[in-house]
């Protein structure tokens, strides 16, 4: 049983005529009759009283009629829901960010919601290094990270530029310098987050 067979069945039941149903569906009458026969063969029951001239439904036909209408309504609602989702009238947007990048993301959420009030926004907290994998795994749709992912399956778009800042105590020898070389930094001890991240790896590699 497929949706097209149910569409033909409903047309015959509503028009109370195979010929009028064929005109409504822009099909030939033999094609309509064949679709009904296949449906009856599959169900093992007659759906129309062949002795009647007005397309009277049998008991099995009346049962199927209600279910067929529900299925056609579901198809209509599914098409409408997909259309609304495509036009950003409804749906859910899942975003991935960490403690740092979420600060760039949060100011944009009210702007997006003002434009698309029926879209639900879900922000998932994650480690920066895991966000590309979460995108590939379809756990989130968009990720906000502070580095360019290496995976070719991910499209990355720069939305802001930021700089790494060196912070030292006021009495530190480097505090008075306007320019500090990488060689000078390499001789220093740093306080770093204990969780590995692409940004930390880059800093360690450069130093």
Short mmCIF file of C-alpha atoms in Angstrom, two decimals, residues 109-180:
data_model
loop_
_atom_site.label_atom_id
_atom_site.label_comp_id
_atom_site.label_asym_id
_atom_site.label_seq_id
_atom_site.Cartn_x
_atom_site.Cartn_y
_atom_site.Cartn_z
CA UNK A 109 20.86 35.34 19.69
CA UNK A 110 18.38 38.18 20.44
CA UNK A 111 18.94 39.54 16.94
CA UNK A 112 18.22 36.14 15.37
CA UNK A 113 15.15 35.58 17.55
CA UNK A 114 13.77 38.99 16.60
CA UNK A 115 13.97 38.01 12.95
CA UNK A 116 12.81 34.41 13.39
CA UNK A 117 10.69 34.28 16.58
CA UNK A 118 9.39 30.76 15.95
CA UNK A 119 12.82 29.13 15.70
CA UNK A 120 13.95 27.54 18.95
CA UNK A 121 17.64 28.08 19.72
CA UNK A 122 19.63 25.53 21.72
CA UNK A 123 23.18 26.34 22.82
CA UNK A 124 25.25 23.33 23.86
CA UNK A 125 28.36 23.83 25.98
CA UNK A 126 31.30 21.78 24.75
CA UNK A 127 35.06 21.70 24.55
CA UNK A 128 36.36 23.59 21.52
CA UNK A 129 38.28 20.55 20.29
CA UNK A 130 35.09 18.46 20.25
CA UNK A 131 32.82 20.88 18.40
CA UNK A 132 33.97 19.95 14.84
CA UNK A 133 33.23 16.29 15.61
CA UNK A 134 29.82 17.22 17.01
CA UNK A 135 29.02 19.01 13.75
CA UNK A 136 30.06 15.98 11.71
CA UNK A 137 28.00 13.76 14.02
CA UNK A 138 24.95 16.03 13.58
CA UNK A 139 24.82 16.76 17.33
CA UNK A 140 24.91 20.48 16.52
CA UNK A 141 24.31 22.37 13.30
CA UNK A 142 26.67 25.30 13.83
CA UNK A 143 29.74 25.55 16.03
CA UNK A 144 31.56 28.68 17.21
CA UNK A 145 35.26 28.01 17.71
CA UNK A 146 38.41 30.10 18.01
CA UNK A 147 40.38 28.16 15.39
CA UNK A 148 39.97 26.93 11.83
CA UNK A 149 39.02 23.21 11.75
CA UNK A 150 41.24 21.04 9.58
CA UNK A 151 38.46 18.69 8.47
CA UNK A 152 37.60 19.32 4.82
CA UNK A 153 34.00 18.23 5.43
CA UNK A 154 33.40 21.34 7.55
CA UNK A 155 32.84 24.79 6.10
CA UNK A 156 34.30 27.53 8.30
CA UNK A 157 33.53 31.23 8.00
CA UNK A 158 35.44 33.91 10.00
CA UNK A 159 33.00 36.12 11.91
CA UNK A 160 35.45 38.07 14.10
CA UNK A 161 39.15 38.63 14.61
CA UNK A 162 40.80 38.32 18.00
CA UNK A 163 44.34 38.49 19.34
CA UNK A 164 46.22 36.56 21.98
CA UNK A 165 47.40 38.81 24.79
CA UNK A 166 50.45 38.30 26.97
CA UNK A 167 49.71 39.00 30.65
CA UNK A 168 52.55 39.46 33.14
CA UNK A 169 52.98 41.01 36.57
CA UNK A 170 53.79 44.76 36.62
CA UNK A 171 57.29 44.06 37.95
CA UNK A 172 58.05 41.35 35.40
CA UNK A 173 61.06 42.09 33.13
CA UNK A 174 58.83 41.85 30.02
CA UNK A 175 56.22 44.28 31.36
CA UNK A 176 58.19 47.34 30.24
CA UNK A 177 58.64 46.09 26.68
CA UNK A 178 56.32 47.11 23.83
CA UNK A 179 57.46 44.22 21.65
CA UNK A 180 58.34 40.74 22.92
#
